[in-house]
């Protein structure tokens, strides 16, 4: 008996032109390249130009993904845009992307799960595709975190960057085995008791302002490795796969120490870990599709490879997904 799976047809990404190194940041706050590299692994990040919006980044990534998938934008009937930095409070930035791509059918909406947004977005699109509600989806992670950073707070402003990544997913009939192509499983988690550990101190219903990112870095760090490894163990239990079966591990790119710690705890070999945090910083919901695109375009991730995605962020939210590329 066949089953419907959401198969990734292609991916794409976009980074704003302006590159900001750690040394550049030493001119703004009291920090050093050595401190940032040692604590986070970050060396540089891209920052959006004045007037360059989250939806602009999303459109560029979406166009690249459509070209990579060799499909026309008109065939897309679902756009899920994961972001915590929308152009406006409403409408959803996803509809700006939809309009820029000239798409007038189907549905487009934003999804807000902070850094876990892309994994949440893939799982959401997968549900709608497998249910037969939509046939072909763009799942986009796009962020301009530079706009919500407190540029006087050295403990947060050095960590983040701007960017966007996207995948095209299509409902396809597959054999119904774990060797199928597509999203094999996704597990999503949240625990709102931690909402004050990583949040933005403004919003339409509270202050009426946009606000700035605030974080208890040590608390986030402490929670991250345990949460990530737990949800990945659920993915392994669900599919019967183990760390040895993986071809690639593409984690959310927040901090090299969190990534290394999680991979080590799970027994994932370091050479299977895709790491882009050094060049991109933490781009929140955009980090996984940006990293995926780097590894696909440089020839590491190939069709048929087993790829594990994982993210954790504000809320706390976290999740993992296993994809046969
Ligand atoms: N440059 C130099 N010194 C700094 C900087 C900086 N940019 N930032 C903080 N410091 C100082 C602090 O003031 C402190 O000084 P003190 O000892 O004199 O008080 C010292 O460095 C140590 O600060 P800690 O906060 O204890 O540093 P820690 O080792 O915890 O590292 C970090 C901080 C990198 C933020 C770490 O806690 C971390 O990575 N946390 C996870 C954060 C994260 O990844 N968040 C994103 C995940 S979720 C998401 O993606 C949204």
Coordinates of C-alpha atoms and ligand atoms in Angstrom, one line a residue:
X1 CA 0.0 0.0 0.0
X2 CA 1.4 3.4 -0.9
X3 CA 1.4 6.4 1.4
X4 CA 1.7 10.1 0.7
X5 CA 5.1 11.7 1.7
X6 CA 6.3 15.3 1.4
X7 CA 9.4 15.1 -0.8
X8 CA 11.9 17.9 -1.0
X9 CA 12.3 18.9 -4.6
X10 CA 14.8 21.7 -4.1
X11 CA 16.2 24.3 -1.8
X12 CA 17.6 27.8 -2.0
X13 CA 18.9 30.6 0.3
X14 CA 19.8 34.3 0.4
X15 CA 22.2 36.3 2.5
X16 CA 22.2 40.1 2.6
X17 CA 25.3 41.6 1.0
X18 CA 26.6 43.4 4.1
X19 CA 29.1 41.2 6.1
X20 CA 29.9 42.1 9.7
X21 CA 32.9 40.5 11.3
X22 CA 33.6 40.1 15.0
X23 CA 36.2 42.8 14.7
X24 CA 33.6 45.1 13.3
X25 CA 31.5 44.5 16.4
X26 CA 34.4 45.6 18.7
X27 CA 33.8 49.1 17.4
X28 CA 30.2 49.0 18.7
X29 CA 30.4 47.1 22.0
X30 CA 33.2 45.9 24.3
X31 CA 34.0 42.5 23.0
X32 CA 36.6 40.6 21.1
X33 CA 36.9 38.1 18.2
X34 CA 38.5 35.7 20.6
X35 CA 35.6 35.8 23.2
X36 CA 32.9 35.4 20.5
X37 CA 34.7 32.5 18.6
X38 CA 35.6 30.7 21.9
X39 CA 32.0 30.9 23.3
X40 CA 30.0 30.5 20.1
X41 CA 32.1 29.6 17.1
X42 CA 30.7 32.7 15.3
X43 CA 33.2 34.7 13.1
X44 CA 30.9 36.8 10.9
X45 CA 27.2 37.4 10.1
X46 CA 25.2 39.1 7.3
X47 CA 23.1 42.1 8.2
X48 CA 20.2 43.3 6.0
X49 CA 20.5 46.8 4.3
X50 CA 18.2 49.6 5.4
X51 CA 14.9 49.0 3.8
X52 CA 15.6 45.4 3.1
X53 CA 12.7 43.5 4.6
X54 CA 12.3 39.9 5.9
X55 CA 9.9 39.3 3.0
X56 CA 12.6 40.5 0.5
X57 CA 15.0 37.9 1.9
X58 CA 12.3 35.3 1.8
X59 CA 11.4 36.1 -1.8
X60 CA 15.1 35.7 -2.9
X61 CA 15.4 32.4 -1.1
X62 CA 12.1 31.2 -2.5
X63 CA 13.1 32.1 -6.0
X64 CA 16.4 30.2 -5.6
X65 CA 14.5 27.1 -4.2
X66 CA 12.0 27.2 -7.1
X67 CA 14.9 27.3 -9.6
X68 CA 16.7 24.5 -7.8
X69 CA 13.5 22.4 -7.8
X70 CA 12.9 23.3 -11.5
X71 CA 9.3 24.1 -10.8
X72 CA 7.2 27.2 -11.6
X73 CA 6.0 29.5 -8.8
X74 CA 2.5 29.1 -10.2
X75 CA 2.5 25.4 -9.1
X76 CA 2.8 26.4 -5.5
X77 CA -0.4 26.2 -3.5
X78 CA 1.0 26.7 0.0
X79 CA 3.5 29.1 1.5
X80 CA 4.6 28.7 5.1
X81 CA 7.0 31.4 6.3
X82 CA 8.6 30.8 9.6
X83 CA 9.7 34.1 11.1
X84 CA 9.8 36.1 14.4
X85 CA 10.7 39.3 12.6
X86 CA 7.8 39.9 10.1
X87 CA 7.7 43.0 8.0
X88 CA 4.6 44.2 9.9
X89 CA 2.5 43.0 12.8
X90 CA 0.1 42.0 10.1
X91 CA -0.5 40.9 7.4
X92 CA 1.7 37.8 7.3
X93 CA 5.0 38.4 5.5
X94 CA 4.1 35.1 3.7
X95 CA 1.5 37.0 1.7
X96 CA 4.1 39.6 0.6
X97 CA 6.2 36.7 -0.6
X98 CA 3.2 35.2 -2.4
X99 CA 2.5 38.5 -4.1
X100 CA 6.1 39.0 -5.2
X101 CA 6.1 35.6 -6.7
X102 CA 2.9 36.4 -8.6
X103 CA 0.9 33.6 -6.9
X104 CA -2.8 34.2 -6.3
X105 CA -4.1 30.8 -5.3
X106 CA -3.7 28.5 -2.3
X107 CA -2.7 29.7 1.1
X108 CA 0.1 31.7 2.7
X109 CA 0.7 32.3 6.3
X110 CA 3.5 33.0 8.9
X111 CA 4.5 30.6 11.6
X112 CA 6.1 31.8 14.8
X113 CA 8.2 29.3 16.8
X114 CA 11.3 31.4 16.9
X115 CA 14.4 29.4 16.1
X116 CA 12.4 26.2 15.8
X117 CA 10.2 27.8 13.1
X118 CA 11.7 25.9 10.1
X119 CA 11.2 22.5 11.7
X120 CA 7.7 23.5 12.8
X121 CA 7.1 24.8 9.3
X122 CA 8.2 21.6 7.6
X123 CA 6.0 19.6 9.9
X124 CA 3.0 21.8 9.3
X125 CA 3.4 21.8 5.6
X126 CA 3.9 18.0 5.7
X127 CA 0.6 17.6 7.5
X128 CA -1.3 19.6 5.0
X129 CA 0.4 17.9 2.0
X130 CA -0.2 14.4 3.4
X131 CA -3.8 15.2 4.2
X132 CA -4.3 16.2 0.5
X133 CA -5.2 19.8 1.4
X134 CA -2.3 21.2 -0.7
X135 CA 0.0 19.6 -3.3
X136 CA 3.2 21.7 -3.5
X137 CA 4.6 23.9 -0.7
X138 CA 7.2 26.5 -0.2
X139 CA 8.6 26.4 3.4
X140 CA 10.7 29.4 4.1
X141 CA 12.7 30.6 7.1
X142 CA 13.4 34.3 6.9
X143 CA 14.7 36.6 9.6
X144 CA 16.0 40.1 10.2
X145 CA 17.0 39.7 13.8
X146 CA 19.3 42.7 13.5
X147 CA 16.1 44.8 13.8
X148 CA 15.2 43.4 17.2
X149 CA 18.7 43.4 18.8
X150 CA 19.8 45.8 21.5
X151 CA 23.0 46.9 19.9
X152 CA 24.3 48.1 23.3
X153 CA 24.0 44.6 24.8
X154 CA 27.1 42.7 24.0
X155 CA 25.7 39.5 25.5
X156 CA 23.2 39.2 22.7
X157 CA 24.0 41.5 19.8
X158 CA 27.1 39.4 18.8
X159 CA 25.1 36.2 18.4
X160 CA 22.6 36.9 15.6
X161 CA 22.5 37.5 11.9
X162 CA 20.0 38.0 9.0
X163 CA 19.2 35.6 6.2
X164 CA 16.7 33.3 4.6
X165 CA 16.4 29.8 3.3
X166 CA 13.6 27.8 1.6
X167 CA 12.6 24.4 0.4
X168 CA 10.0 23.2 -2.1
X169 CA 8.0 20.2 -0.8
X170 CA 5.6 18.1 -2.9
X171 CA 3.1 15.4 -2.0
X172 CA 4.2 12.2 -3.7
X173 CA 3.1 8.6 -3.4
X174 CA 5.8 6.4 -1.9
X175 CA 6.1 2.7 -0.9
X176 CA 5.4 3.4 2.8
X177 CA 8.7 2.1 4.1
X178 CA 11.5 3.9 5.9
X179 CA 13.5 3.9 2.7
X180 CA 11.0 6.3 1.2
X181 CA 12.1 9.7 0.0
X182 CA 10.6 12.7 1.9
X183 CA 9.9 13.7 5.5
X184 CA 9.9 10.4 7.4
X185 CA 9.0 11.9 10.8
X186 CA 8.9 15.1 12.7
X187 CA 8.6 15.7 16.5
X188 CA 7.7 19.1 17.9
X189 CA 7.9 20.2 21.5
X190 CA 7.3 23.3 23.6
X191 CA 7.3 24.3 27.3
X192 CA 6.0 27.8 28.0
X193 CA 7.3 27.8 31.6
X194 CA 10.6 29.0 30.0
X195 CA 9.1 31.8 28.0
X196 CA 11.0 34.6 30.0
X197 CA 14.4 33.0 29.3
X198 CA 14.5 34.1 25.7
X199 CA 12.0 36.7 24.6
X200 CA 11.4 40.1 23.0
X201 CA 10.4 42.8 25.6
X202 CA 7.7 44.3 23.4
X203 CA 4.8 43.5 21.2
X204 CA 1.5 44.8 19.9
X205 CA -0.6 43.6 22.8
X206 CA 1.8 44.4 25.6
X207 CA 3.9 47.5 25.0
X208 CA 2.7 48.5 21.6
X209 CA 6.3 48.6 20.5
X210 CA 8.5 46.1 18.7
X211 CA 10.9 45.6 21.6
X212 CA 14.4 44.0 21.9
X213 CA 15.6 40.5 22.3
X214 CA 16.5 39.5 25.9
X215 CA 18.1 36.2 26.8
X216 CA 19.4 34.4 29.8
X217 CA 22.2 32.8 27.8
X218 CA 23.3 30.3 30.5
X219 CA 19.8 29.1 31.0
X220 CA 19.2 28.6 27.3
X221 CA 22.5 26.8 27.0
X222 CA 21.8 24.5 30.0
X223 CA 18.4 23.5 28.5
X224 CA 19.4 23.1 24.9
X225 CA 21.6 20.0 24.8
X226 CA 19.2 17.9 26.9
X227 CA 16.1 19.0 25.0
X228 CA 17.7 18.5 21.6
X229 CA 19.0 15.0 22.4
X230 CA 15.7 13.9 23.9
X231 CA 13.6 14.9 20.9
X232 CA 16.1 13.3 18.5
X233 CA 16.0 10.1 20.5
X234 CA 12.2 10.1 19.8
X235 CA 12.9 10.4 16.1
X236 CA 15.3 7.4 16.3
X237 CA 12.8 5.4 18.3
X238 CA 10.0 6.3 15.8
X239 CA 11.9 5.3 12.7
X240 CA 14.3 2.6 14.0
X241 CA 17.2 4.5 12.6
X242 CA 20.3 5.3 14.7
X243 CA 23.0 7.9 14.6
X244 CA 25.1 5.5 12.5
X245 CA 22.5 5.5 9.8
X246 CA 22.5 9.2 9.3
X247 CA 24.3 10.8 6.3
X248 CA 24.0 14.3 7.6
X249 CA 23.1 16.2 10.8
X250 CA 21.9 19.8 10.0
X251 CA 21.1 21.4 13.4
X252 CA 19.9 24.9 14.1
X253 CA 23.0 27.1 14.0
X254 CA 23.0 29.0 17.3
X255 CA 26.2 28.0 19.0
X256 CA 29.0 25.6 18.0
X257 CA 29.3 24.4 21.6
X258 CA 25.6 23.4 21.7
X259 CA 25.9 21.6 18.3
X260 CA 29.1 19.8 19.3
X261 CA 27.6 18.8 22.7
X262 CA 24.4 17.4 21.1
X263 CA 26.2 15.5 18.3
X264 CA 28.6 14.0 20.9
X265 CA 25.9 13.0 23.3
X266 CA 24.0 11.3 20.4
X267 CA 27.1 9.6 18.9
X268 CA 26.8 11.5 15.6
X269 CA 30.3 11.6 14.0
X270 CA 31.7 15.2 13.7
X271 CA 32.2 14.8 9.9
X272 CA 28.4 14.3 9.5
X273 CA 27.6 17.7 11.1
X274 CA 26.9 20.6 8.8
X275 CA 28.2 23.8 10.5
X276 CA 27.6 27.3 9.2
X277 CA 27.3 29.2 12.4
X278 CA 30.8 30.6 11.9
X279 CA 29.7 32.4 8.7
X280 CA 26.0 33.1 9.4
X281 CA 25.7 33.6 13.2
X282 CA 22.3 32.6 14.6
X283 CA 19.7 33.4 11.9
X284 CA 16.9 31.8 13.9
X285 CA 14.3 30.2 11.7
X286 CA 16.5 30.7 8.6
X287 CA 19.5 28.8 10.0
X288 CA 18.5 25.3 9.0
X289 CA 17.5 26.0 5.4
X290 CA 20.6 28.2 5.0
X291 CA 22.8 25.3 6.2
X292 CA 20.9 22.8 4.1
X293 CA 21.5 24.9 1.0
X294 CA 25.2 25.3 1.7
X295 CA 25.6 21.5 2.1
X296 CA 23.4 20.6 -1.0
X297 CA 25.2 23.2 -3.2
X298 CA 28.7 22.1 -2.2
X299 CA 27.8 18.5 -3.0
X300 CA 27.7 17.0 0.5
X301 CA 23.9 16.3 0.7
X302 CA 22.8 14.1 -2.2
X303 CA 19.5 12.6 -3.3
X304 CA 18.7 9.6 -1.1
X305 CA 20.8 10.8 1.8
X306 CA 19.3 10.5 5.3
X307 CA 19.3 14.0 6.9
X308 CA 18.4 14.9 10.5
X309 CA 17.2 18.4 11.2
X310 CA 17.0 19.8 14.7
X311 CA 16.2 23.2 16.4
X312 CA 15.6 24.8 19.7
X313 CA 14.6 28.3 20.5
X314 CA 12.4 30.8 22.4
X315 CA 9.3 29.5 24.2
X316 CA 11.1 27.2 24.7
X317 CA 10.2 25.4 21.5
X318 CA 12.2 22.6 20.0
X319 CA 11.9 19.8 17.5
X320 CA 13.5 17.4 15.1
X321 CA 12.7 16.0 11.7
X322 CA 14.2 13.2 9.6
X323 CA 14.2 13.6 5.9
X324 CA 15.4 11.3 3.1
X325 CA 16.6 13.9 0.6
Ligands
LIG1 N1 32.2 39.9 24.7 C1 33.0 39.8 25.8 N2 32.5 39.5 27.0 C2 31.2 39.2 27.1 C3 30.3 39.2 26.0 C4 30.9 39.6 24.8 N3 30.1 39.7 23.6 N4 29.1 38.9 26.4 C5 29.2 38.6 27.7 N5 30.4 38.8 28.1 C6 31.0 38.6 29.5 C7 29.9 38.7 30.5 O1 29.6 40.0 30.9 C8 30.6 37.9 31.6 O2 31.5 38.8 32.3 P1 31.6 38.7 33.9 O3 32.1 37.3 34.2 O4 32.6 39.8 34.1 O5 30.3 39.0 34.4 C9 31.4 36.9 30.9 O6 31.5 37.3 29.6 C10 30.7 35.5 30.9 O7 29.4 35.7 30.5 P2 28.4 34.5 30.5 O8 27.1 35.0 30.1 O9 28.6 33.7 31.8 O10 29.0 33.7 29.3 P3 28.7 32.2 28.9 O11 29.9 31.4 29.0 O12 27.4 31.7 29.4 O13 28.5 32.5 27.3 C11 26.7 32.7 25.7 C12 27.5 33.3 26.9 C13 27.6 32.6 24.5 C14 25.5 33.6 25.3 C15 26.2 31.3 26.2 O14 25.5 31.4 27.4 C16 25.4 30.7 25.1 O15 25.8 30.3 24.1 N6 24.1 30.5 25.5 C17 23.1 29.9 24.5 C18 22.6 31.1 23.7 C19 22.0 30.6 22.5 O16 22.6 29.8 21.8 N7 20.9 31.2 22.2 C20 20.2 31.0 21.1 C21 19.6 29.6 21.1 S1 17.9 29.7 21.0 C22 17.8 30.6 19.6 O17 18.5 30.3 18.7 C23 17.0 31.8 19.6

